[in-house]
Tab-separated table of C-alpha atoms and ligand atoms in Angstrom:
chain	number	residue	atom	x	y	z
A	1	UNK	CA	8.566	1.673	7.181
A	2	UNK	CA	5.968	2.504	4.982
A	3	UNK	CA	3.453	-0.357	4.583
A	4	UNK	CA	4.206	-1.368	1.174
A	5	UNK	CA	8.214	-1.552	2.090
A	6	UNK	CA	6.581	-3.653	4.700
A	7	UNK	CA	4.583	-5.735	2.914
A	8	UNK	CA	7.777	-6.255	0.159
A	9	UNK	CA	10.458	-7.344	3.283
A	10	UNK	CA	7.947	-9.531	4.276
A	11	UNK	CA	7.115	-11.898	1.038
A	12	UNK	CA	10.575	-11.658	0.075
A	13	UNK	CA	12.131	-12.384	3.427
A	14	UNK	CA	9.912	-15.156	5.141
A	15	UNK	CA	7.368	-15.741	1.672
A	16	UNK	CA	9.937	-18.126	-0.628
A	17	UNK	CA	9.043	-21.283	-0.486
A	18	UNK	CA	5.853	-21.077	-2.155
A	19	UNK	CA	3.290	-18.810	-3.277
A	20	UNK	CA	0.539	-19.173	-1.116
A	21	UNK	CA	3.403	-18.369	1.579
A	22	UNK	CA	4.176	-15.012	-0.338
A	23	UNK	CA	0.956	-13.938	-0.222
A	24	UNK	CA	0.775	-14.718	3.529
A	25	UNK	CA	4.166	-13.306	4.149
A	26	UNK	CA	2.994	-10.039	2.539
A	27	UNK	CA	-0.208	-9.771	3.676
A	28	UNK	CA	1.270	-10.448	7.481
A	29	UNK	CA	3.896	-7.851	6.721
A	30	UNK	CA	1.704	-5.206	6.184
A	31	UNK	CA	-0.534	-6.495	9.315
A	32	UNK	CA	0.464	-4.614	11.721
A	33	UNK	CA	-0.617	-0.976	10.480
A	34	UNK	CA	-3.437	-2.135	8.392
A	35	UNK	CA	-4.726	-3.453	12.055
A	36	UNK	CA	-4.399	0.100	13.813
A	37	UNK	CA	-5.240	2.297	10.279
A	38	UNK	CA	-8.032	0.517	8.346
A	39	UNK	CA	-10.559	2.065	10.222
A	40	UNK	CA	-9.550	5.806	10.893
A	41	UNK	CA	-8.752	5.722	6.905
A	42	UNK	CA	-12.490	4.098	6.519
A	43	UNK	CA	-14.047	6.530	8.507
A	44	UNK	CA	-11.963	9.756	6.379
A	45	UNK	CA	-12.661	8.569	3.526
A	46	UNK	CA	-16.560	8.616	4.480
A	47	UNK	CA	-16.580	11.836	6.018
A	48	UNK	CA	-14.968	12.742	2.714
A	49	UNK	CA	-17.679	11.207	0.379
A	50	UNK	CA	-20.391	12.112	2.920
A	51	UNK	CA	-19.661	16.101	1.754
A	52	UNK	CA	-17.881	16.822	4.704
A	53	UNK	CA	-14.533	17.615	2.368
A	54	UNK	CA	-10.859	16.974	3.672
A	55	UNK	CA	-11.372	19.370	6.751
A	56	UNK	CA	-10.103	16.637	8.751
A	57	UNK	CA	-6.857	16.675	6.278
A	58	UNK	CA	-4.304	14.288	6.706
A	59	UNK	CA	-3.356	13.120	10.089
A	60	UNK	CA	0.460	14.221	10.971
A	61	UNK	CA	-0.445	14.857	14.969
A	62	UNK	CA	-0.392	11.803	17.295
A	63	UNK	CA	-2.996	14.179	19.015
A	64	UNK	CA	-5.649	13.864	16.176
A	65	UNK	CA	-5.936	10.237	16.293
A	66	UNK	CA	-8.424	7.968	18.514
A	67	UNK	CA	-7.485	6.437	21.707
A	68	UNK	CA	-8.319	2.926	20.007
A	69	UNK	CA	-5.964	3.592	17.287
A	70	UNK	CA	-3.206	3.425	20.150
A	71	UNK	CA	-4.576	0.105	21.366
A	72	UNK	CA	-4.762	-1.703	18.284
A	73	UNK	CA	-1.578	-0.195	17.184
A	74	UNK	CA	0.287	-1.490	20.245
A	75	UNK	CA	-0.881	-4.933	19.788
A	76	UNK	CA	0.084	-5.365	16.411
A	77	UNK	CA	3.480	-3.842	17.018
A	78	UNK	CA	4.320	-5.572	20.388
A	79	UNK	CA	6.967	-8.303	20.485
A	80	UNK	CA	5.595	-9.865	23.084
A	81	UNK	CA	2.358	-10.436	21.377
A	82	UNK	CA	4.432	-11.462	18.377
A	83	UNK	CA	5.869	-13.883	19.879
A	84	UNK	CA	2.830	-15.511	22.250
A	85	UNK	CA	1.169	-15.868	18.875
A	86	UNK	CA	4.217	-17.097	16.883
A	87	UNK	CA	4.581	-19.549	20.060
A	88	UNK	CA	1.455	-20.738	20.498
A	89	UNK	CA	0.930	-21.478	16.369
A	90	UNK	CA	3.867	-23.410	16.688
A	91	UNK	CA	2.488	-25.533	18.824
A	92	UNK	CA	-0.734	-26.035	17.670
A	93	UNK	CA	0.807	-27.173	13.972
A	94	UNK	CA	3.109	-28.347	15.360
A	95	UNK	CA	5.741	-26.968	13.245
A	96	UNK	CA	6.698	-23.221	13.224
A	97	UNK	CA	4.924	-20.881	10.366
A	98	UNK	CA	7.696	-19.202	8.621
A	99	UNK	CA	5.396	-16.594	7.005
A	100	UNK	CA	4.402	-15.137	10.576
A	101	UNK	CA	7.942	-13.786	10.964
A	102	UNK	CA	7.481	-10.906	8.669
A	103	UNK	CA	5.224	-10.018	11.455
A	104	UNK	CA	7.977	-9.663	13.873
A	105	UNK	CA	9.827	-8.306	11.051
A	106	UNK	CA	7.632	-5.054	10.936
A	107	UNK	CA	7.948	-4.785	14.667
A	108	UNK	CA	11.967	-4.948	14.710
A	109	UNK	CA	12.104	-2.714	11.196
A	110	UNK	CA	9.255	0.163	13.205
A	111	UNK	CA	11.707	0.655	16.048
A	112	UNK	CA	14.432	1.851	14.258
A	113	UNK	CA	12.693	3.336	11.750
A	114	UNK	CA	10.216	5.596	13.901
A	115	UNK	CA	10.845	9.134	15.632
A	116	UNK	CA	9.465	9.242	19.234
A	117	UNK	CA	7.312	12.325	17.188
A	118	UNK	CA	5.446	10.127	15.169
A	119	UNK	CA	4.098	6.494	16.829
A	120	UNK	CA	7.658	5.009	18.151
A	121	UNK	CA	6.963	1.248	18.435
A	122	UNK	CA	5.584	0.146	21.547
A	123	UNK	CA	7.704	-3.346	21.124
A	124	UNK	CA	7.500	-4.187	24.785
A	125	UNK	CA	3.745	-3.772	25.092
A	126	UNK	CA	2.004	-4.108	27.900
A	127	UNK	CA	4.964	-4.978	29.759
A	128	UNK	CA	7.340	-1.697	29.228
A	129	UNK	CA	6.368	2.286	27.505
A	130	UNK	CA	9.620	1.875	26.517
A	131	UNK	CA	9.826	3.160	23.277
A	132	UNK	CA	13.051	3.570	21.015
A	133	UNK	CA	13.802	7.156	19.305
A	134	UNK	CA	14.575	5.899	15.826
A	135	UNK	CA	15.052	7.949	12.518
A	136	UNK	CA	11.923	8.226	10.916
A	137	UNK	CA	11.406	6.268	7.352
A	138	UNK	CA	10.804	9.176	5.765
A	139	UNK	CA	13.938	10.503	5.617
A	140	UNK	CA	16.366	9.914	2.601
A	141	UNK	CA	18.723	8.372	4.464
A	142	UNK	CA	16.397	5.317	5.333
A	143	UNK	CA	14.275	5.905	2.480
A	144	UNK	CA	16.197	5.292	-0.753
A	145	UNK	CA	18.773	2.564	0.546
A	146	UNK	CA	15.225	0.848	1.612
A	147	UNK	CA	14.162	1.217	-2.014
A	148	UNK	CA	17.310	-0.519	-3.438
A	149	UNK	CA	17.887	-2.886	-0.997
A	150	UNK	CA	14.153	-4.073	-1.720
A	151	UNK	CA	15.137	-4.176	-5.291
A	152	UNK	CA	18.572	-6.028	-4.322
A	153	UNK	CA	16.601	-8.372	-2.479
A	154	UNK	CA	13.932	-9.278	-5.316
A	155	UNK	CA	16.737	-8.868	-8.133
A	156	UNK	CA	18.783	-11.849	-6.113
A	157	UNK	CA	15.153	-13.478	-5.918
A	158	UNK	CA	14.084	-13.504	-9.596
A	159	UNK	CA	17.982	-14.147	-10.179
A	160	UNK	CA	18.485	-17.743	-8.450
A	161	UNK	CA	15.047	-19.004	-9.424
A	162	UNK	CA	15.822	-18.753	-12.882
A	163	UNK	CA	19.119	-20.173	-12.185
A	164	UNK	CA	17.127	-22.835	-10.238
A	165	UNK	CA	15.249	-23.684	-13.377
A	166	UNK	CA	17.997	-23.585	-15.694
A	167	UNK	CA	19.960	-25.872	-13.508
A	168	UNK	CA	16.700	-28.528	-13.660
A	169	UNK	CA	16.293	-28.172	-16.927
A	170	UNK	CA	19.987	-29.108	-17.499
A	171	UNK	CA	19.536	-31.818	-15.246
A	172	UNK	CA	16.978	-33.815	-17.293
B	201	ZN	ZN1	4.098	-0.832	12.001
């Protein structure tokens, strides 16, 4: 899935309790991709601004990415790492940190929305290299329903919040 959809899904699915939780879930929803792509994107921008032009272009080939991107991508897109962190945080706080589930949900969505050709999801890393051959999120069959479902989820949330407010008001 694209990074903005991940952030929006994280927020609406696991950040509805309070405002701070929303932004935490929004950020954690985007985190696996931020972790892997912030540095190479910044490097490309610096190279562009230092007058090298866009000779590098946009990278559509996996082979064009430096090795550390794959390592960071594997760490962020592993359900093994996610589960270990989620349980670790749970033990430390003595209660689960719900916005963190946005990270796990990111990985879950990516498993099915990346084809084997472009960053398939290494969700069993480091134990297994198995990757599912899904359908790319850029495909209209995925992308259009995704936008519609996001709009529906946020619409329902806004509607239920309004209803809550009205009910509280009437209860006074
Ligand atoms: Zn991702």
